[in-house]
Every structure is written in structure tokens, then in C-alpha cells.
Amino acid sequence: MFEALTGKLTGVFDKLRTRGTLNETDVMEALREVRLALLDADVALPVVRDFIARVRERAIGQEVIGSVSPGQQVVKIVNDVLVDALGGEGAVALNLNAASPVPILMVGLQGSGKTTTSGKLALRLAKRDRKKILLASLDTQRPAAQLQLQTLAQQAGVGSLPIIAGQTPLEIAARAMDTGRREVYDIVILDTAGRLSIDEALMAEVKAIREATSPAETLLVVDAMTGQDAVNTAKAFNEALGVTGIVLTRMDGDARGGAALSMRAVTGAPIKFSGSGEKLDALEEFHPERVAGRILGQGDVVGLVERAAEIVDEEEAEKLARKMAKGTFDLEDFAAQLKQLNKMGSIQSIIGMLPGAAKIQQALDASGKSGLDQKMLKRQQAIISSMTPRERKNPDMIKASRKKRIAAGSGVTVQDVNKLLKQFDDMSTMMKRMSKLGQKGLMRQGLGALMPQGRRPF
């Protein structure tokens, strides 16, 4: 979601890095551009002022101006201040230090993704922390809201409070906590009703529920796509309830990123999670240092490795590695790789976690490949699914008539089938070269040795 901001900041810092020396005027000019980039990203004005003042104070000192690589020093200072603005080093864990069942109160406006986030959080706590979770919908305002949460509970494999028509939110909350105690649940997640805008009735209802249940966490769910509206919402809820944590949803959207940068400063509450996409497993801990790295174009390799570790089946990975070493990689293996890649999230989100993401994206745009997305992966999977087992094992046998049949069966063109086969052929060639070079040869010659003739990585 930080593509525009990352692109502008990368441009500013690239200029600084090319300078052998810097004076105070150079630094101030760079900070003016940083200020404009932050404002354009919809960061709250008071937050921008404080941010620039803190960077300026450190950047015009003698340790920067007189250093061997002043440009790099300025980038480091900006990174450090950015991490502080986002909440400091490391993710802030949920507070579960309370007698069971631990109540977690979910609040926010209608449409922020609160109910879906409740389901995501339930799955995360059940799967990762081995907790027994009860989901309870207190939303009597929105039609079918309780049924939606019940469905999400079934998908997550967690408990759901039975629906009793006619009860008030307070009565549902009391019944949820009583059920949690009687049926020995570890955590009860209370999904409150939202409104289209902040009003007295909404705040009075949520306050009453909070006082009745004494939640260990009051999590505010806000849509990152709404920019300054999200910041204003957070401020209002925090003043009324004393929010203990924030969950930013739609972090994979085409937003400018200002909400994420403003939240901590405006509310004082840490961003604990970020959500992207509708899938129930698309909820991640918020690591300020990693997000800062992504904003400054340094990527989030640690996060990418963690995401891959969760998705990749170790046994399958070892099996694939052995096949690669023997040079027997086939379309069945290729399909398995596409399936795992699809599970990792959108192509754009993966690119965003790579160092130099802005430049990679520019290269894709220039080559006309910026449209890489999940649809492409699904199309490729459909093509392979339309092949016979024999064709997947022996791609060389796929000639003109077979291509027509495969294209018709998967709803694509023959050209699409040709593209996939060419992509597979390039990958097979790379695997064979890797096997021949071995680890020492690869270290000597680099990645360029693996590329097909006439091609180089960007």
C-alpha cells in the first residue's frame, strides 16, 4: 500500500547517496521533499511536522555532515524516526494476562472489516496459540451480521455463540461471558455493531458493553484505505473508550499509507495487526521496523521468509529439491509451486516485501507486466489442470492439436498455453543449469549464469 510514498522517498534518497559530501542546505532540501511526500501520502499534518523536526535535529549534526557516507546516514536517521513513529522495535503482543475466559472487544465503524477481522483473529489464536475460542456477535443492527460471524466461526473451526433473537447487545455479551465460563473457553471475542459514522448511540452502547465485560483488549478495526477518515475515527474511539490496540485492514489496497503512519501518534495505541484480503489466514502481526523497511524500499525479507515457512510443506519442498537436483522437474511440480505461491498472497504484496520493490515495480511497468496478479496464477493452474497426467509428465509431447484441446478446456487461447510452456521450459533450463553448476559454481558465476541466453534479471 506504500508504493507511491516508497517511490518518492527512494528518489530523494538516491539523490543523497550520489553526493560525496552534504551541507545543511542539501539536507534541508531533501527534508522538504520528504515532507511533501508524507503530506501527499495523507499523513496527518501534526505527525509530519513532528517527524521532520526530529529528523532535522539529528540530520544537520556534525556526525552526518562530516561522515564518510552522509547520504546513507540521513537514510538511517529517517528509518529510525519512522520506526519510532510506527511504534518502535518489535510487534506488540495481545494482552491475554487475565482470568479465563479473556474478553476481547472488537470495535469500529461499519464496513471497516470488523467481523471478518474477528474471524481472522479467532483462527490465529486457535491455530498458533492453541486457544479455545468463542466468537460472539453483538451486532443487532446489521441484517445477517450474526449469521456471518457464525459462518466465519465454522470456517475457522472455533466456537460460536448460539443466536437468540430479540436479545440486546448487553444481554448477548453477558450470555457470551457466561457460556465462556461454563464451557471453559480461553478467549471470548465480542464483535460489536458498527455504524456508518460515529454517533452518541454507538459510543454509549460500546461503553456499556466495555464496562460490563472488562475486556483485556479493546481492538479498534479501521480501514487503511480511508486515509484521514481512519485517523479521525481512531481518535474519536480512543477518546471515548481508551483503545488498547489497532488493527489496520485492507493493507494490500491501493492506499497512500498515511493512516498507518499517523495512528500511533494520534491515539498512543499500538498497531497490533494488519489485514490484507478476505482469506481468514490473512492477518499478520504489525512489525514497525519491517513496515519502515518496506516504506524506504528496503523490503521485508524476514516477513517474506516467515510467510513462506507457514505455507510451504517441508516434505514437499524436500521432494521437489531432489527432483530439481536430478533435473526431473515437470508440470505437476510447476502446478504445485503455483498453488503455494497463490497461498502466499497477491503478487503485488510479495513484490512489496522485496528489497528495491519500487524499482522492481517500475521495471514491471516498463515491460508491460504490471498486471501480474492472482488471476494469472489461476489461469496457469487451469491450463495445467486441463492437461492429461501423461502430458504433465512429458510436456514435449504437447503439440498443436493438444494445445487447442487444452486451451478450449481451460477457457484460454493457444497463445496462453504457449506462454506457460515457454515459462516452464525456461524454469526447467534454469534448474538443470543449477544442478550442473553446483553450489560453488553458482557462487562464482552468480544468478546471471542461470538465466536463458540473452536474458538477465532486472
Short mmCIF file of C-alpha atoms in Angstrom, two decimals:
data_model
loop_
_atom_site.label_atom_id
_atom_site.label_comp_id
_atom_site.label_asym_id
_atom_site.label_seq_id
_atom_site.Cartn_x
_atom_site.Cartn_y
_atom_site.Cartn_z
CA MET A 1 0.00 0.00 0.00
CA PHE A 2 3.03 2.31 0.26
CA GLU A 3 4.05 2.20 -3.41
CA ALA A 4 3.66 5.93 -4.14
CA LEU A 5 5.37 7.02 -0.91
CA THR A 6 8.17 4.47 -1.37
CA GLY A 7 8.78 5.65 -4.94
CA LYS A 8 9.09 9.30 -3.90
CA LEU A 9 11.31 8.63 -0.87
CA THR A 10 13.53 6.29 -2.90
CA GLY A 11 14.05 9.09 -5.42
CA VAL A 12 15.02 11.56 -2.67
CA PHE A 13 17.47 9.18 -1.03
CA ASP A 14 19.03 8.06 -4.31
CA LYS A 15 20.00 11.71 -4.90
CA LEU A 16 21.53 11.97 -1.42
CA ARG A 17 23.54 8.78 -1.83
CA THR A 18 25.18 10.05 -5.03
CA ARG A 19 26.60 13.10 -3.20
CA GLY A 20 30.12 12.71 -1.83
CA THR A 21 29.51 15.42 0.74
CA LEU A 22 26.43 17.12 2.14
CA ASN A 23 25.87 20.54 3.61
CA GLU A 24 22.94 21.79 5.67
CA THR A 25 21.21 23.20 2.58
CA ASP A 26 21.29 19.78 0.87
CA VAL A 27 19.74 18.13 3.93
CA MET A 28 17.02 20.79 4.27
CA GLU A 29 16.13 20.49 0.57
CA ALA A 30 15.84 16.71 0.93
CA LEU A 31 13.65 17.11 4.01
CA ARG A 32 11.34 19.47 2.12
CA GLU A 33 10.80 16.72 -0.46
CA VAL A 34 10.26 14.14 2.31
CA ARG A 35 7.70 16.49 3.90
CA LEU A 36 5.78 16.83 0.61
CA ALA A 37 5.89 13.06 0.07
CA LEU A 38 4.43 12.42 3.55
CA LEU A 39 1.68 15.01 3.10
CA ASP A 40 0.83 13.55 -0.30
CA ALA A 41 0.59 10.13 1.38
CA ASP A 42 -2.17 11.56 3.60
CA VAL A 43 -0.11 11.57 6.81
CA ALA A 44 -1.65 13.91 9.41
CA LEU A 45 -0.03 17.37 9.37
CA PRO A 46 0.98 17.40 13.10
CA VAL A 47 2.62 13.99 12.60
CA VAL A 48 4.54 15.27 9.55
CA ARG A 49 5.75 18.36 11.45
CA ASP A 50 6.98 16.27 14.38
CA PHE A 51 8.59 13.73 12.05
CA ILE A 52 10.53 16.34 10.05
CA ALA A 53 11.59 18.20 13.22
CA ARG A 54 13.02 15.01 14.73
CA VAL A 55 14.88 14.06 11.54
CA ARG A 56 16.18 17.62 11.08
CA GLU A 57 17.53 17.76 14.64
CA ARG A 58 19.66 14.69 14.07
CA ALA A 59 20.46 15.08 10.35
CA ILE A 60 22.14 18.51 10.44
CA GLY A 61 24.56 17.47 13.17
CA GLN A 62 28.29 17.16 12.54
CA GLU A 63 28.16 13.33 12.69
CA VAL A 64 26.12 13.37 9.47
CA ILE A 65 27.57 16.32 7.55
CA GLY A 66 31.13 15.24 8.31
CA SER A 67 30.64 11.48 7.86
CA VAL A 68 32.12 9.36 5.08
CA SER A 69 28.67 8.47 3.68
CA PRO A 70 26.36 11.31 4.74
CA GLY A 71 23.53 10.27 2.39
CA GLN A 72 23.37 6.82 3.96
CA GLN A 73 23.42 8.37 7.43
CA VAL A 74 20.38 10.52 6.61
CA VAL A 75 18.53 7.43 5.35
CA LYS A 76 19.33 5.64 8.62
CA ILE A 77 18.04 8.58 10.67
CA VAL A 78 14.81 8.67 8.65
CA ASN A 79 14.45 4.91 9.15
CA ASP A 80 14.95 5.21 12.93
CA VAL A 81 12.43 8.06 13.27
CA LEU A 82 9.98 6.18 11.04
CA VAL A 83 10.22 3.08 13.25
CA ASP A 84 9.55 5.23 16.33
CA ALA A 85 6.55 6.87 14.64
CA LEU A 86 5.10 3.45 13.80
CA GLY A 87 5.50 2.18 17.37
CA GLY A 88 9.13 1.20 18.00
CA GLU A 89 11.03 -2.06 17.53
CA GLY A 90 9.08 -5.32 17.53
CA ALA A 91 5.43 -6.30 17.39
CA VAL A 92 3.19 -5.58 20.39
CA ALA A 93 1.53 -8.81 21.52
CA LEU A 94 -2.06 -9.16 22.64
CA ASN A 95 -2.61 -8.83 26.36
CA LEU A 96 -4.05 -12.18 27.44
CA ASN A 97 -2.99 -11.88 31.08
CA ALA A 98 -6.43 -12.21 32.61
CA ALA A 99 -8.62 -14.91 34.11
CA SER A 100 -10.25 -17.17 31.53
CA PRO A 101 -12.29 -16.57 29.54
CA VAL A 102 -10.33 -13.50 28.41
CA PRO A 103 -12.70 -11.00 26.72
CA ILE A 104 -11.51 -9.19 23.58
CA LEU A 105 -13.75 -6.34 22.41
CA MET A 106 -13.77 -5.54 18.68
CA VAL A 107 -14.96 -2.02 17.82
CA GLY A 108 -15.09 0.16 14.69
CA LEU A 109 -17.31 1.63 12.03
CA GLN A 110 -19.49 -0.43 9.71
CA GLY A 111 -17.56 -1.52 6.63
CA SER A 112 -14.13 -1.45 8.29
CA GLY A 113 -13.83 -5.24 8.15
CA LYS A 114 -14.52 -5.76 11.86
CA THR A 115 -16.50 -9.01 11.59
CA THR A 116 -14.04 -10.58 9.13
CA THR A 117 -11.16 -9.48 11.36
CA SER A 118 -12.86 -11.14 14.35
CA GLY A 119 -12.87 -14.40 12.39
CA LYS A 120 -9.24 -13.94 11.35
CA LEU A 121 -8.16 -13.25 14.93
CA ALA A 122 -10.07 -16.31 16.17
CA LEU A 123 -8.31 -18.54 13.62
CA ARG A 124 -4.92 -17.09 14.51
CA LEU A 125 -5.36 -17.59 18.26
CA ALA A 126 -6.76 -21.10 17.79
CA LYS A 127 -4.11 -22.23 15.31
CA ARG A 128 -0.96 -20.53 16.63
CA ASP A 129 -1.65 -20.27 20.35
CA ARG A 130 -3.80 -23.39 20.70
CA LYS A 131 -6.54 -21.42 22.46
CA LYS A 132 -10.18 -22.43 22.72
CA ILE A 133 -12.08 -19.51 21.18
CA LEU A 134 -15.70 -18.43 21.36
CA LEU A 135 -16.95 -15.88 18.81
CA ALA A 136 -19.99 -13.81 19.75
CA SER A 137 -21.75 -11.27 17.54
CA LEU A 138 -23.30 -8.35 19.43
CA ASP A 139 -24.43 -6.72 16.20
CA THR A 140 -28.21 -6.49 16.23
CA GLN A 141 -28.18 -3.54 13.79
CA ARG A 142 -26.95 -5.09 10.55
CA PRO A 143 -29.08 -7.79 8.92
CA ALA A 144 -27.41 -11.23 8.94
CA ALA A 145 -24.36 -9.94 10.88
CA GLN A 146 -24.73 -12.70 13.47
CA LEU A 147 -25.09 -15.33 10.76
CA GLN A 148 -21.95 -14.00 9.04
CA LEU A 149 -19.89 -14.40 12.21
CA GLN A 150 -21.35 -17.85 12.77
CA THR A 151 -20.21 -18.86 9.27
CA LEU A 152 -16.73 -17.46 9.89
CA ALA A 153 -16.53 -19.41 13.16
CA GLN A 154 -17.32 -22.64 11.28
CA GLN A 155 -14.63 -21.86 8.68
CA ALA A 156 -12.09 -21.12 11.43
CA GLY A 157 -13.05 -24.21 13.41
CA VAL A 158 -13.87 -22.27 16.58
CA GLY A 159 -16.92 -21.96 18.82
CA SER A 160 -19.83 -19.63 18.04
CA LEU A 161 -22.41 -18.29 20.49
CA PRO A 162 -25.90 -19.60 19.53
CA ILE A 163 -28.15 -16.88 18.13
CA ILE A 164 -31.20 -15.93 20.22
CA ALA A 165 -33.48 -13.42 18.52
CA GLY A 166 -34.60 -10.35 20.44
CA GLN A 167 -31.68 -10.02 22.86
CA THR A 168 -29.93 -6.67 23.32
CA PRO A 169 -26.14 -6.36 22.78
CA LEU A 170 -25.62 -6.18 26.56
CA GLU A 171 -27.62 -9.35 27.10
CA ILE A 172 -25.67 -11.14 24.34
CA ALA A 173 -22.37 -10.02 25.91
CA ALA A 174 -23.41 -11.34 29.35
CA ARG A 175 -24.53 -14.66 27.82
CA ALA A 176 -21.24 -14.94 25.88
CA MET A 177 -19.14 -14.49 29.03
CA ASP A 178 -21.34 -16.93 30.97
CA THR A 179 -21.03 -19.51 28.16
CA GLY A 180 -17.27 -18.93 28.08
CA ARG A 181 -17.01 -19.70 31.82
CA ARG A 182 -19.32 -22.72 31.78
CA GLU A 183 -17.80 -24.33 28.67
CA VAL A 184 -14.20 -23.49 29.66
CA TYR A 185 -13.22 -21.24 26.74
CA ASP A 186 -9.85 -19.46 26.89
CA ILE A 187 -10.92 -16.36 24.96
CA VAL A 188 -14.25 -14.76 24.07
CA ILE A 189 -14.15 -12.37 21.08
CA LEU A 190 -17.03 -9.88 21.21
CA ASP A 191 -17.83 -8.38 17.80
CA THR A 192 -19.79 -5.16 18.40
CA ALA A 193 -22.06 -3.34 15.98
CA GLY A 194 -20.69 -0.60 13.74
CA ARG A 195 -22.31 2.48 12.27
CA LEU A 196 -21.78 4.43 9.08
CA SER A 197 -20.49 7.31 11.22
CA ILE A 198 -19.61 7.99 14.84
CA ASP A 199 -22.68 8.87 16.92
CA GLU A 200 -23.69 9.09 20.57
CA ALA A 201 -25.82 5.91 20.43
CA LEU A 202 -22.88 3.86 19.10
CA MET A 203 -20.47 5.14 21.76
CA ALA A 204 -22.98 4.70 24.59
CA GLU A 205 -23.63 1.09 23.54
CA VAL A 206 -19.93 0.19 23.27
CA LYS A 207 -19.12 1.90 26.59
CA ALA A 208 -21.84 -0.11 28.34
CA ILE A 209 -20.50 -3.37 26.87
CA ARG A 210 -16.94 -2.48 27.88
CA GLU A 211 -18.00 -1.70 31.47
CA ALA A 212 -20.00 -4.94 31.70
CA THR A 213 -17.26 -7.25 30.32
CA SER A 214 -13.99 -5.51 31.38
CA PRO A 215 -12.10 -6.60 28.21
CA ALA A 216 -8.37 -7.32 28.38
CA GLU A 217 -8.12 -5.79 24.89
CA THR A 218 -10.27 -3.22 23.11
CA LEU A 219 -9.19 -3.50 19.48
CA LEU A 220 -10.19 -0.78 17.03
CA VAL A 221 -10.55 -2.05 13.46
CA VAL A 222 -10.01 0.66 10.83
CA ASP A 223 -9.86 0.57 7.04
CA ALA A 224 -6.45 1.83 5.90
CA MET A 225 -7.98 2.83 2.56
CA THR A 226 -9.97 5.66 4.19
CA GLY A 227 -6.85 7.72 4.95
CA GLN A 228 -7.52 10.70 7.22
CA ASP A 229 -11.05 9.46 7.95
CA ALA A 230 -9.46 6.40 9.55
CA VAL A 231 -7.28 8.65 11.71
CA ASN A 232 -10.29 10.74 12.81
CA THR A 233 -12.23 7.56 13.61
CA ALA A 234 -9.34 6.23 15.70
CA LYS A 235 -9.08 9.50 17.62
CA ALA A 236 -12.82 9.55 18.43
CA PHE A 237 -12.95 5.91 19.58
CA ASN A 238 -9.79 6.31 21.64
CA GLU A 239 -11.10 9.37 23.44
CA ALA A 240 -14.38 7.61 24.24
CA LEU A 241 -13.14 4.09 25.06
CA GLY A 242 -9.40 4.06 25.63
CA VAL A 243 -8.43 1.77 22.76
CA THR A 244 -5.63 -0.70 23.64
CA GLY A 245 -4.70 -1.69 20.09
CA ILE A 246 -5.44 -1.05 16.43
CA VAL A 247 -5.98 -3.43 13.52
CA LEU A 248 -5.48 -1.92 10.06
CA THR A 249 -7.45 -3.70 7.33
CA ARG A 250 -7.05 -3.61 3.53
CA MET A 251 -3.32 -3.04 3.82
CA ASP A 252 -2.97 -4.58 0.36
CA GLY A 253 -5.20 -1.92 -1.20
CA ASP A 254 -4.21 0.99 -3.39
CA ALA A 255 -3.91 3.41 -0.45
CA ARG A 256 -1.37 6.13 0.22
CA GLY A 257 -0.30 4.76 3.61
CA GLY A 258 -0.89 7.87 5.71
CA ALA A 259 -3.25 6.15 8.15
CA ALA A 260 -0.60 3.66 9.27
CA LEU A 261 1.94 6.43 9.85
CA SER A 262 -0.50 8.60 11.81
CA MET A 263 -2.22 6.06 14.06
CA ARG A 264 0.34 5.70 16.85
CA ALA A 265 0.95 9.44 17.16
CA VAL A 266 -2.76 10.33 17.16
CA THR A 267 -4.01 7.63 19.57
CA GLY A 268 -0.96 6.49 21.51
CA ALA A 269 -2.25 2.93 20.95
CA PRO A 270 -0.03 0.43 19.11
CA ILE A 271 -0.98 -1.09 15.76
CA LYS A 272 -1.10 -4.77 16.70
CA PHE A 273 -2.24 -6.40 13.47
CA SER A 274 -2.65 -5.68 9.78
CA GLY A 275 -5.06 -7.47 7.48
CA SER A 276 -4.93 -7.93 3.72
CA GLY A 277 -7.51 -9.76 1.63
CA GLU A 278 -10.61 -11.70 2.61
CA LYS A 279 -8.94 -15.04 3.42
CA LEU A 280 -9.16 -15.99 7.09
CA ASP A 281 -5.40 -16.51 7.39
CA ALA A 282 -4.62 -13.03 6.01
CA LEU A 283 -3.86 -11.38 9.36
CA GLU A 284 -0.31 -10.52 10.40
CA GLU A 285 1.41 -9.04 13.43
CA PHE A 286 2.43 -5.44 12.81
CA HIS A 287 6.22 -5.03 12.98
CA PRO A 288 7.12 -1.29 12.79
CA GLU A 289 10.73 -1.91 11.75
CA ARG A 290 9.63 -4.16 8.88
CA VAL A 291 6.98 -1.72 7.66
CA ALA A 292 9.57 1.10 7.84
CA GLY A 293 11.90 -1.04 5.72
CA ARG A 294 9.17 -1.51 3.11
CA ILE A 295 8.38 2.22 3.03
CA LEU A 296 12.06 3.05 2.47
CA GLY A 297 12.40 0.43 -0.28
CA GLN A 298 14.49 -1.97 1.83
CA GLY A 299 11.84 -4.69 1.75
CA ASP A 300 10.79 -7.15 4.43
CA VAL A 301 12.72 -10.31 3.68
CA VAL A 302 12.19 -11.68 7.22
CA GLY A 303 8.43 -11.31 6.83
CA LEU A 304 8.54 -12.96 3.40
CA VAL A 305 10.51 -15.93 4.77
CA GLU A 306 8.07 -16.27 7.70
CA ARG A 307 5.10 -16.21 5.34
CA ALA A 308 6.73 -18.84 3.10
CA ALA A 309 7.56 -21.03 6.13
CA GLU A 310 3.88 -21.06 7.11
CA ILE A 311 2.73 -22.04 3.62
CA VAL A 312 5.41 -24.39 2.32
CA ASP A 313 5.10 -28.08 3.16
CA GLU A 314 8.61 -29.19 4.25
CA GLU A 315 8.20 -32.73 2.97
CA GLU A 316 7.00 -31.49 -0.43
CA ALA A 317 9.85 -28.94 -0.55
CA GLU A 318 12.46 -31.64 0.08
CA LYS A 319 10.87 -33.87 -2.56
CA LEU A 320 10.94 -31.00 -5.06
CA ALA A 321 14.59 -30.21 -4.23
CA ARG A 322 15.57 -33.82 -5.01
CA LYS A 323 13.73 -33.65 -8.36
CA MET A 324 15.43 -30.37 -9.19
CA ALA A 325 18.83 -31.87 -8.43
CA LYS A 326 18.08 -34.73 -10.83
CA GLY A 327 16.67 -32.39 -13.49
CA THR A 328 13.28 -34.17 -13.47
CA PHE A 329 11.13 -31.09 -12.71
CA ASP A 330 7.76 -31.48 -14.54
CA LEU A 331 4.45 -29.62 -14.92
CA GLU A 332 2.97 -31.41 -11.88
CA ASP A 333 5.74 -29.79 -9.79
CA PHE A 334 5.20 -26.48 -11.56
CA ALA A 335 1.48 -26.60 -10.67
CA ALA A 336 2.32 -27.36 -7.03
CA GLN A 337 4.61 -24.30 -6.95
CA LEU A 338 1.87 -22.10 -8.43
CA LYS A 339 -0.56 -23.36 -5.78
CA GLN A 340 1.82 -22.49 -2.94
CA LEU A 341 2.58 -19.09 -4.47
CA ASN A 342 -1.15 -18.41 -4.66
CA LYS A 343 -1.46 -19.15 -0.92
CA MET A 344 1.23 -16.59 -0.08
CA GLY A 345 -0.98 -13.70 -1.17
CA SER A 346 -1.08 -11.31 -4.11
CA ILE A 347 1.94 -10.92 -6.39
CA GLN A 348 1.98 -7.21 -5.54
CA SER A 349 2.21 -7.92 -1.80
CA ILE A 350 5.12 -10.33 -2.38
CA ILE A 351 6.94 -7.80 -4.57
CA GLY A 352 6.36 -5.17 -1.86
CA MET A 353 8.37 -7.32 0.58
CA LEU A 354 11.43 -7.48 -1.69
CA PRO A 355 14.34 -5.00 -1.38
CA GLY A 356 14.10 -2.36 -4.10
CA ALA A 357 10.39 -3.08 -4.56
CA ALA A 358 9.72 0.32 -6.16
CA LYS A 359 12.39 -0.29 -8.81
CA ILE A 360 11.13 -3.83 -9.45
CA GLN A 361 7.64 -2.42 -9.95
CA GLN A 362 8.98 0.24 -12.34
CA ALA A 363 10.73 -2.49 -14.34
CA LEU A 364 7.48 -4.50 -14.49
CA ASP A 365 5.54 -1.41 -15.59
CA ALA A 366 8.12 -0.70 -18.31
CA SER A 367 7.95 -4.28 -19.57
CA GLY A 368 4.16 -4.30 -19.56
CA LYS A 369 4.00 -6.96 -16.85
CA SER A 370 2.48 -4.81 -14.10
CA GLY A 371 -0.75 -6.80 -14.38
CA LEU A 372 0.75 -9.83 -12.65
CA ASP A 373 -1.89 -10.98 -10.19
CA GLN A 374 -3.78 -13.93 -8.73
CA LYS A 375 -5.89 -14.20 -11.90
CA MET A 376 -2.76 -15.02 -13.88
CA LEU A 377 -1.82 -17.76 -11.39
CA LYS A 378 -5.32 -19.24 -11.50
CA ARG A 379 -5.28 -19.14 -15.31
CA GLN A 380 -1.99 -21.05 -15.35
CA GLN A 381 -3.33 -23.59 -12.88
CA ALA A 382 -6.42 -24.05 -15.09
CA ILE A 383 -4.21 -24.70 -18.14
CA ILE A 384 -2.20 -27.38 -16.34
CA SER A 385 -5.40 -28.94 -14.94
CA SER A 386 -6.70 -29.30 -18.49
CA MET A 387 -3.72 -31.49 -19.43
CA THR A 388 -3.67 -35.26 -19.04
CA PRO A 389 -1.34 -36.77 -16.39
CA ARG A 390 0.85 -38.05 -19.24
CA GLU A 391 1.12 -34.54 -20.77
CA ARG A 392 2.05 -33.03 -17.40
CA LYS A 393 4.83 -35.59 -17.01
CA ASN A 394 6.03 -35.16 -20.63
CA PRO A 395 5.42 -31.54 -21.80
CA ASP A 396 7.41 -32.15 -25.02
CA MET A 397 4.52 -34.23 -26.39
CA ILE A 398 2.15 -31.21 -26.31
CA LYS A 399 1.87 -30.24 -29.99
CA ALA A 400 -0.64 -28.14 -31.96
CA SER A 401 -3.77 -30.32 -31.63
CA ARG A 402 -3.17 -30.94 -27.94
CA LYS A 403 -2.63 -27.20 -27.34
CA LYS A 404 -6.00 -26.44 -28.96
CA ARG A 405 -7.73 -29.01 -26.72
CA ILE A 406 -6.00 -27.68 -23.57
CA ALA A 407 -6.85 -24.08 -24.48
CA ALA A 408 -10.51 -24.96 -25.05
CA GLY A 409 -10.67 -26.94 -21.80
CA SER A 410 -9.21 -24.13 -19.69
CA GLY A 411 -11.01 -21.23 -21.42
CA VAL A 412 -7.84 -19.54 -22.70
CA THR A 413 -6.10 -19.05 -26.04
CA VAL A 414 -3.41 -21.23 -27.62
CA GLN A 415 -1.05 -18.29 -27.10
CA ASP A 416 -1.65 -18.53 -23.34
CA VAL A 417 -0.79 -22.21 -23.42
CA ASN A 418 2.40 -21.42 -25.38
CA LYS A 419 3.38 -18.77 -22.81
CA LEU A 420 3.00 -21.21 -19.94
CA LEU A 421 5.03 -23.90 -21.74
CA LYS A 422 7.78 -21.35 -22.50
CA GLN A 423 7.81 -20.23 -18.87
CA PHE A 424 8.08 -23.85 -17.74
CA ASP A 425 10.83 -24.52 -20.28
CA ASP A 426 12.85 -21.52 -19.00
CA MET A 427 12.45 -22.74 -15.42
CA SER A 428 13.47 -26.29 -16.34
CA THR A 429 16.55 -24.95 -18.10
CA MET A 430 17.44 -22.92 -15.03
CA MET A 431 17.03 -25.98 -12.77
CA LYS A 432 19.32 -28.05 -14.99
CA ARG A 433 21.98 -25.32 -15.03
CA MET A 434 21.74 -25.03 -11.27
CA SER A 435 22.26 -28.78 -10.94
CA LYS A 436 25.31 -28.68 -13.25
CA LEU A 437 26.90 -25.62 -11.63
CA GLY A 438 26.52 -26.84 -8.07
CA GLN A 439 26.76 -24.51 -5.08
CA LYS A 440 30.37 -23.41 -5.71
CA GLY A 441 29.81 -22.70 -9.38
CA LEU A 442 26.66 -20.72 -8.59
CA MET A 443 28.57 -18.60 -6.05
CA ARG A 444 31.33 -17.92 -8.58
CA GLN A 445 29.11 -17.02 -11.54
CA GLY A 446 26.07 -15.54 -9.80
CA LEU A 447 22.40 -15.62 -10.79
CA GLY A 448 23.20 -14.45 -14.33
CA ALA A 449 24.55 -17.94 -15.07
CA LEU A 450 21.09 -19.39 -14.55
CA MET A 451 19.25 -17.09 -16.94
CA PRO A 452 18.39 -18.15 -20.51
CA GLN A 453 20.68 -16.74 -23.19
CA GLY A 454 20.14 -13.05 -23.79
CA ARG A 455 18.24 -12.52 -20.55
CA ARG A 456 19.28 -11.04 -17.25
CA PRO A 457 17.37 -10.35 -14.02
CA PHE A 458 16.28 -6.75 -13.60
#
